[in-house]
CSV table of C-alpha atoms in Angstrom, one decimal:
chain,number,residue,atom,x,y,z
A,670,UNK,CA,4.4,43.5,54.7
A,671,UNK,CA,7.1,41.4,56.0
A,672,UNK,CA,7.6,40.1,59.8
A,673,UNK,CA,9.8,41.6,61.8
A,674,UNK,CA,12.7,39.2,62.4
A,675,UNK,CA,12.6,37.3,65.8
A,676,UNK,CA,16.1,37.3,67.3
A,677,UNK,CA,16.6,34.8,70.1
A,678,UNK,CA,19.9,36.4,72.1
A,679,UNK,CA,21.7,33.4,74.3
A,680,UNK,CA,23.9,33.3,77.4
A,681,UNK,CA,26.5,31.6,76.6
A,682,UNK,CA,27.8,31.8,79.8
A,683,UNK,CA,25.0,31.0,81.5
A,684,UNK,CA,24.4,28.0,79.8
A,685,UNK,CA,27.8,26.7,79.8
A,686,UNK,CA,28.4,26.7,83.3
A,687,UNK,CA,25.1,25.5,84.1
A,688,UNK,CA,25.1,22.4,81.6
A,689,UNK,CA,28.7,21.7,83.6
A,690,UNK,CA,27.3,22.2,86.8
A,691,UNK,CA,24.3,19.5,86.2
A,692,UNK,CA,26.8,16.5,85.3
A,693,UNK,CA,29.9,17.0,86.5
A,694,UNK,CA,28.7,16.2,90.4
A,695,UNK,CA,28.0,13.0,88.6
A,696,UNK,CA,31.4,12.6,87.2
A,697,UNK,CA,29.9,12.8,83.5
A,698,UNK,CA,32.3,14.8,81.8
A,699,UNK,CA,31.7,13.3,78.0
A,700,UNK,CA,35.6,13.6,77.5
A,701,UNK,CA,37.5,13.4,74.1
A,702,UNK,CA,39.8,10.4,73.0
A,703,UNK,CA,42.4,12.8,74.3
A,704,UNK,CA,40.4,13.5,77.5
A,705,UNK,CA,39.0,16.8,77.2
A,706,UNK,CA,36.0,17.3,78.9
A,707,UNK,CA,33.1,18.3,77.0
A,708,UNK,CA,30.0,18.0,79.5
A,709,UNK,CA,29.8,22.0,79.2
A,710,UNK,CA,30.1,22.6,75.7
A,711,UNK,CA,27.4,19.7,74.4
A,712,UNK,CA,25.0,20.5,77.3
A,713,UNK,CA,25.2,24.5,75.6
A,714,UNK,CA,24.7,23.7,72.6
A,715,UNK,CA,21.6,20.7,72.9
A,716,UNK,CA,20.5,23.6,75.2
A,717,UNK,CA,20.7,26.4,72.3
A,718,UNK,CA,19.1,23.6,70.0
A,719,UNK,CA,16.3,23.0,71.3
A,720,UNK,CA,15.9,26.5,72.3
A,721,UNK,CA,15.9,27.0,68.8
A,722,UNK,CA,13.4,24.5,67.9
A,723,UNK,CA,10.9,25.7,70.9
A,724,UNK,CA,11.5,29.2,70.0
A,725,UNK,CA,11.8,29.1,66.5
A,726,UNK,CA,13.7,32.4,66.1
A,727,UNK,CA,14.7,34.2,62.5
A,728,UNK,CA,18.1,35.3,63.7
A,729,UNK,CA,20.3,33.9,66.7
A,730,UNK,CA,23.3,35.6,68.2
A,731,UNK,CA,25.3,34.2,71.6
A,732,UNK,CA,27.0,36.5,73.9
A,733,UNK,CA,29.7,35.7,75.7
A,734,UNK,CA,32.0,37.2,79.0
A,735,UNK,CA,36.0,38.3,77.2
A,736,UNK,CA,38.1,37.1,80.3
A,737,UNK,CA,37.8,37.6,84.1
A,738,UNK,CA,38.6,41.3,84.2
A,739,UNK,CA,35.5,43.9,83.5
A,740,UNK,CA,35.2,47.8,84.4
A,741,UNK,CA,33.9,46.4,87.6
A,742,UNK,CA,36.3,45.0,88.7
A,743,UNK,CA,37.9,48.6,88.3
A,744,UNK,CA,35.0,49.9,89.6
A,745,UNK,CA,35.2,47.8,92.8
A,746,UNK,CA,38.0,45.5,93.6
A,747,UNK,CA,35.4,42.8,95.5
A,748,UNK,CA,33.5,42.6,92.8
A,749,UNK,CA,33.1,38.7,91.8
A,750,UNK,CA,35.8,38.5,94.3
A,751,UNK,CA,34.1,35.5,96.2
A,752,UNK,CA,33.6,33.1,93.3
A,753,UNK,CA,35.8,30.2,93.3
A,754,UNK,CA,37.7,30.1,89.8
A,755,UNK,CA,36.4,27.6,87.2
A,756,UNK,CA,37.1,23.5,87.8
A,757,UNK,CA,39.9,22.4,85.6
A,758,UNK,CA,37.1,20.3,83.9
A,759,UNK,CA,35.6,23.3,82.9
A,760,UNK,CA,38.4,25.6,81.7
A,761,UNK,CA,39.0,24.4,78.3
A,762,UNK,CA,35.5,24.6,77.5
A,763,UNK,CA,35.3,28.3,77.7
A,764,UNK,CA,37.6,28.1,74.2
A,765,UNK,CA,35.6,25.1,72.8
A,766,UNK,CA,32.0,26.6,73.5
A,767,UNK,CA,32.6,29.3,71.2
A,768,UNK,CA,34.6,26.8,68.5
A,769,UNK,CA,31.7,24.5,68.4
A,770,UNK,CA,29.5,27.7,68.0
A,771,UNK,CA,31.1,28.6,65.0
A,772,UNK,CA,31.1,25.3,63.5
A,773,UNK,CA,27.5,24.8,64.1
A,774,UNK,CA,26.9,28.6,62.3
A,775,UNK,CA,26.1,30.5,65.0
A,776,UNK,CA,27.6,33.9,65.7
A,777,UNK,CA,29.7,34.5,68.8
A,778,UNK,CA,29.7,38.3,70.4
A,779,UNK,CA,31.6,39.4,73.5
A,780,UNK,CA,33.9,42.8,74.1
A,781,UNK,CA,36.8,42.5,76.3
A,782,UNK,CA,35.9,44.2,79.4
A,783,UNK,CA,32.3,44.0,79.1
A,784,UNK,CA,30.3,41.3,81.0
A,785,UNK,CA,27.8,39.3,78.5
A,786,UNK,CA,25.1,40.9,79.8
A,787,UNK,CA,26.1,44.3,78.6
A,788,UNK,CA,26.8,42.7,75.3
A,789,UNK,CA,23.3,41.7,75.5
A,790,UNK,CA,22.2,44.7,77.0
A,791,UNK,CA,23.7,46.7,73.7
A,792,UNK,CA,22.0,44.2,71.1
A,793,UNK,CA,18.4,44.8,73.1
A,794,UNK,CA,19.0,48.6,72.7
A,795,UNK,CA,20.2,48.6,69.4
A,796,UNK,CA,17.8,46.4,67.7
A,797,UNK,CA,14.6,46.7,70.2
A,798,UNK,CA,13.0,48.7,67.1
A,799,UNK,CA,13.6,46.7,64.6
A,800,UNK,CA,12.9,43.2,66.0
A,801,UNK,CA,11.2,40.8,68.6
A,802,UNK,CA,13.8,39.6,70.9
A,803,UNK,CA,14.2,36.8,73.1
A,804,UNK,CA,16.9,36.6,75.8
A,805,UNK,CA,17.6,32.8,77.1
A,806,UNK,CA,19.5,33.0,80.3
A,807,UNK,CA,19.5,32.2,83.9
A,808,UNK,CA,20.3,35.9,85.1
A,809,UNK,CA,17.4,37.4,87.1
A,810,UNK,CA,19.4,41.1,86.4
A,811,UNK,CA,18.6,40.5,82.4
A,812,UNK,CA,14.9,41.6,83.8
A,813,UNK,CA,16.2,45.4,83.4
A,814,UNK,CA,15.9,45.2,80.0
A,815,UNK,CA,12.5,44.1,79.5
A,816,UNK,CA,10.7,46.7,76.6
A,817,UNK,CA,7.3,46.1,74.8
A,818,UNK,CA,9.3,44.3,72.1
A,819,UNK,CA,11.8,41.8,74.2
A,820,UNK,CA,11.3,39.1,76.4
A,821,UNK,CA,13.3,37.5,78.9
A,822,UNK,CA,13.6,33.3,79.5
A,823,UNK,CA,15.1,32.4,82.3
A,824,UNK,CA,16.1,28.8,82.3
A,825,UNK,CA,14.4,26.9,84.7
A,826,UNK,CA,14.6,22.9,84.2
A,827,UNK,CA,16.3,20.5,81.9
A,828,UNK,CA,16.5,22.2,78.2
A,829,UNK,CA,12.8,23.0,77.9
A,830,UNK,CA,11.1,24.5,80.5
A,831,UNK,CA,11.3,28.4,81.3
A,832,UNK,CA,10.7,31.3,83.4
A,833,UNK,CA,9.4,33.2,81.2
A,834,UNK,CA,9.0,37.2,81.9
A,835,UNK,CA,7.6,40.2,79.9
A,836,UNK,CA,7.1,43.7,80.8
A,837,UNK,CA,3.0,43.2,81.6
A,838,UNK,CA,4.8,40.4,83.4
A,839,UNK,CA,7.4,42.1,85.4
A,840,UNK,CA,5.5,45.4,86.6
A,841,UNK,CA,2.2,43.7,87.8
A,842,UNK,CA,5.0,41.5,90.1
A,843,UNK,CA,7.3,44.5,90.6
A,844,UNK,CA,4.8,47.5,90.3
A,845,UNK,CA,7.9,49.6,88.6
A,846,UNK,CA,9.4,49.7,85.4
A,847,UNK,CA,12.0,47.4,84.2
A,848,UNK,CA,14.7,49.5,84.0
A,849,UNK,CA,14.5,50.4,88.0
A,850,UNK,CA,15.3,47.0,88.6
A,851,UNK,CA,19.2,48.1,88.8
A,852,UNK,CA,18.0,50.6,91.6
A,853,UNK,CA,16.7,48.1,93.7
A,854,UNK,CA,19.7,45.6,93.2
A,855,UNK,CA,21.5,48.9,94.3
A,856,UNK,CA,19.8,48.7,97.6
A,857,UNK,CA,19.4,44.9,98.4
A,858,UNK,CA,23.3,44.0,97.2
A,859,UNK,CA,24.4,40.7,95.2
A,860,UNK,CA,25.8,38.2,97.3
A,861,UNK,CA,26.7,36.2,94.2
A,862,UNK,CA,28.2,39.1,92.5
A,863,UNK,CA,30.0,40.4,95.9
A,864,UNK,CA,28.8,43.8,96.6
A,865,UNK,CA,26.6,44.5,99.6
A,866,UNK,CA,24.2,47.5,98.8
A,867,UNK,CA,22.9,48.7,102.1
A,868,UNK,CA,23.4,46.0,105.0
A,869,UNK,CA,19.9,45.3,106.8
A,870,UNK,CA,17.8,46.5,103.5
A,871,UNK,CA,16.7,43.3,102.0
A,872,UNK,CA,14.9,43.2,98.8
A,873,UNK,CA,11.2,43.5,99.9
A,874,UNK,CA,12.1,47.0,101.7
A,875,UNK,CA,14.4,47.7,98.6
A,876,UNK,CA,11.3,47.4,96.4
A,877,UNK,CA,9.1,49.4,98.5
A,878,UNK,CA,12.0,52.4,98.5
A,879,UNK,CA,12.0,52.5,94.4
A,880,UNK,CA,8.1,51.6,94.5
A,881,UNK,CA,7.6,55.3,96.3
A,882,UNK,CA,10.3,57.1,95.1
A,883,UNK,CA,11.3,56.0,92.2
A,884,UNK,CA,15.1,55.7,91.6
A,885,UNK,CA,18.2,55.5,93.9
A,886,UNK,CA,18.8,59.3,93.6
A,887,UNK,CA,15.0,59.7,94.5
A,888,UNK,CA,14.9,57.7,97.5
A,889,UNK,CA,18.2,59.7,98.4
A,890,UNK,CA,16.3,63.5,98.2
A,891,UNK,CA,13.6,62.3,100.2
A,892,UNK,CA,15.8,60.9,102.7
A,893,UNK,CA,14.6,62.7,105.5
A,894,UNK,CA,10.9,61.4,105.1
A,895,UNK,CA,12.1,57.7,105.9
A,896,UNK,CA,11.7,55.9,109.2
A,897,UNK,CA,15.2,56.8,111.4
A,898,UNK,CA,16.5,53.3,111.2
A,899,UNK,CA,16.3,53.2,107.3
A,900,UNK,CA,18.0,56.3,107.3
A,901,UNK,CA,20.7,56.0,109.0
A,902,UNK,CA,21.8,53.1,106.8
A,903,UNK,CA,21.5,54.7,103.7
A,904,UNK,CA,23.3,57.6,105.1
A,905,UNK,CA,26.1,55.5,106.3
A,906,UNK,CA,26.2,53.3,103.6
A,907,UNK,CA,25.5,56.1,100.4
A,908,UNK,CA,28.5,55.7,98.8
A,909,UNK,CA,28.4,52.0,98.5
A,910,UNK,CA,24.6,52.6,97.7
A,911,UNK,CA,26.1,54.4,94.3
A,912,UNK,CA,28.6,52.3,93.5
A,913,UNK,CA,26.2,49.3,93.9
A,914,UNK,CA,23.9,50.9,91.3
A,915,UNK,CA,26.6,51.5,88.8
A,916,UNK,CA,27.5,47.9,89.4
A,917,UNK,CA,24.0,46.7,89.0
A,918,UNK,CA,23.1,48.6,85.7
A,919,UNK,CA,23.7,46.7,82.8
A,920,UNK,CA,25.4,48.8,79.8
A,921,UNK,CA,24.2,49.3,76.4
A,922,UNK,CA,26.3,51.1,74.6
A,923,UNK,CA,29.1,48.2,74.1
A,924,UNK,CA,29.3,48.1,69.8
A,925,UNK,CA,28.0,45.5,68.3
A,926,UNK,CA,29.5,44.8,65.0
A,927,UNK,CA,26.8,43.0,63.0
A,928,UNK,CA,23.9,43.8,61.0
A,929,UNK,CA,20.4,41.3,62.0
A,930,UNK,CA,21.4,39.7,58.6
A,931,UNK,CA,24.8,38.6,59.9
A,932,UNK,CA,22.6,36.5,62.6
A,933,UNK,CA,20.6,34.6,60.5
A,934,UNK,CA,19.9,30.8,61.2
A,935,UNK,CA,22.5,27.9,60.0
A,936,UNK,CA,21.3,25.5,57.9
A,937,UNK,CA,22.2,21.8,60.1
A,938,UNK,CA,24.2,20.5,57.1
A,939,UNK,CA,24.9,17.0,56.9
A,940,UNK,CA,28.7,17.9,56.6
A,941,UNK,CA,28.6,20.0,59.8
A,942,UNK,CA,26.8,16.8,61.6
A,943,UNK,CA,30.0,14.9,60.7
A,944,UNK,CA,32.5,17.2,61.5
A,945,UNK,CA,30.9,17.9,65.1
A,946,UNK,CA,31.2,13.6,65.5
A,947,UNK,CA,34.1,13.4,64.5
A,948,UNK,CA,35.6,16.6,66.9
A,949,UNK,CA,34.2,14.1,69.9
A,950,UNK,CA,30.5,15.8,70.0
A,951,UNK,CA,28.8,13.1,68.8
A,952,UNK,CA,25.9,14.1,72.0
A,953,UNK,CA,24.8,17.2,69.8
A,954,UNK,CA,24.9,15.3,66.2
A,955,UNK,CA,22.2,13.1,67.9
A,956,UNK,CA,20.0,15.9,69.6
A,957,UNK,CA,20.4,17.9,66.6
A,958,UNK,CA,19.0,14.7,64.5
A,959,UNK,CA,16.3,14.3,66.8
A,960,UNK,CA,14.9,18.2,67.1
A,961,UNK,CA,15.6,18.9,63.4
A,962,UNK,CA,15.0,15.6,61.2
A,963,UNK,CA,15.2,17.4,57.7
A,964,UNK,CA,18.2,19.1,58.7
């Protein structure tokens, strides 16, 4: 009997910005004869490397956000509202990421509209059956979709080290399942993603309310069994308490157009080494060298 293929999903996103964010303070933007930065786009892809070579996946896939504007945005106009836009340094490598993702062999997924984590979200649900999956980001609201067959690696430092969650993990930290992690975010807000859930619950009291009742729409029937300053801010904050949950649940239902055989790993050729070297990326040809010596 053969082994089920091992699919390691990335961030692209997540690594991107985060591989800009830990040289640019620096001023070590690795920029092009032409001067295009490129800090971002080798950091992402020595990142995915050695991911790769840690990991040792069958199949790889990396999922990207299509633009600013998502339903949540329709959804709520604050939403992301408070981020600062992109550095200059950064916005042409939102382009390149995914060009040098292609050239390296990897397949690039993203739906306009969607965020990358609901692009995620749909490969999780559509292939939880007929794989082992491993999620690489830096997103704490990936844990939702924890199941017995995926796992969820949160970056933590440098390329190699991770937080590394499960779903024996999760619900002996959490004491609920996965999936109700949405209803707590509902409660507690996301300061990063700009929408407030209740003001004065924080998360501990957030957990306790989905602990004993089980969802948002459970702790809202027993309203009138909770302590008279928790409810009357759920009362007077229950529509934002709704819309926070929508905003906090991931979707899985964005279609992915790919078999698991359209994922499969690239063979490092020694043409694509040369082609990467000479586009300016000559920081990945190296890594690449290094993690994978026989190509």
């Amino acid at each position: 009997m053969n082994e089920q293929p091992h699919i390691l999903v990335v961030d692209g996103m997540a690594l991107l910005f985060r591989s800009f964010f830990a040289t640019a303070p620096m001023n070590q933007f690795f920029r092009k004869a032409d001067g295009t930065p490129t800090n971002g786009v080798q950091g992402f892809a020595r990142h995915v490397l050695t991911a790769q070579s840690m990991m040792k996946p069958t199949h790889l896939a990396i999922c990207w956000d299509m633009g600013v504007h998502t339903f949540r945005n329709d959804l709520f106009d604050g939403y992301k509202a408070n981020r600062p836009s992109p550095p200059d340094e950064l916005k042409p490598q939102f382009d390149m990421a995914k060009e040098v993702s292609e050239m390296i062999g990897w397949k690039n997924f993203g739906e306009v509209g969607m965020e990358a984590d609901d692009t995620i979200g749909s490969m999780v649900e559509k292939w939880k059956n007929d794989a082992k999956i491993t999620v690489v980001s830096g997103d704490k609201d990936l844990l939702q979709l924890l199941n017995p067959s995926t796992t969820i690696a949160l970056t933590k430092k440098g390329y190699t080290e991770y937080n590394v969650y499960d779903v024996q993990r999760f619900e002996e930290e959490y004491a609920i399942a996965p999936a109700l992690f949405a209803d707590v975010k509902a409660f507690m807000g996301d300061s990063s993603d700009g929408y407030p859930g209740v003001k004065g619950i924080g998360p501990k009291t957030a957990l306790s309310l989905i602990q004993k009742y089980g969802t948002v729409d459970g702790v809202l029937a027993a309203i009138d069994e909770l302590k008279p300053a928790q409810r009357s801010k759920i009362t007077e904050y229950e529509e934002m308490l709704k819309l926070s949950h929508q905003l906090a649940k991931i979707h899985t239902e964005v279609p992915i157009h790919a078999t698991i055989d359209d994922l499969s790993l690239p063979t490092l050729t020694q043409e694509k080494l040369d082609q990467l070297t000479m586009d300016g990326y000559s920081l990945i040809t190296r890594h690449a060298k290094s993690l994978f010596p026989n190509g």
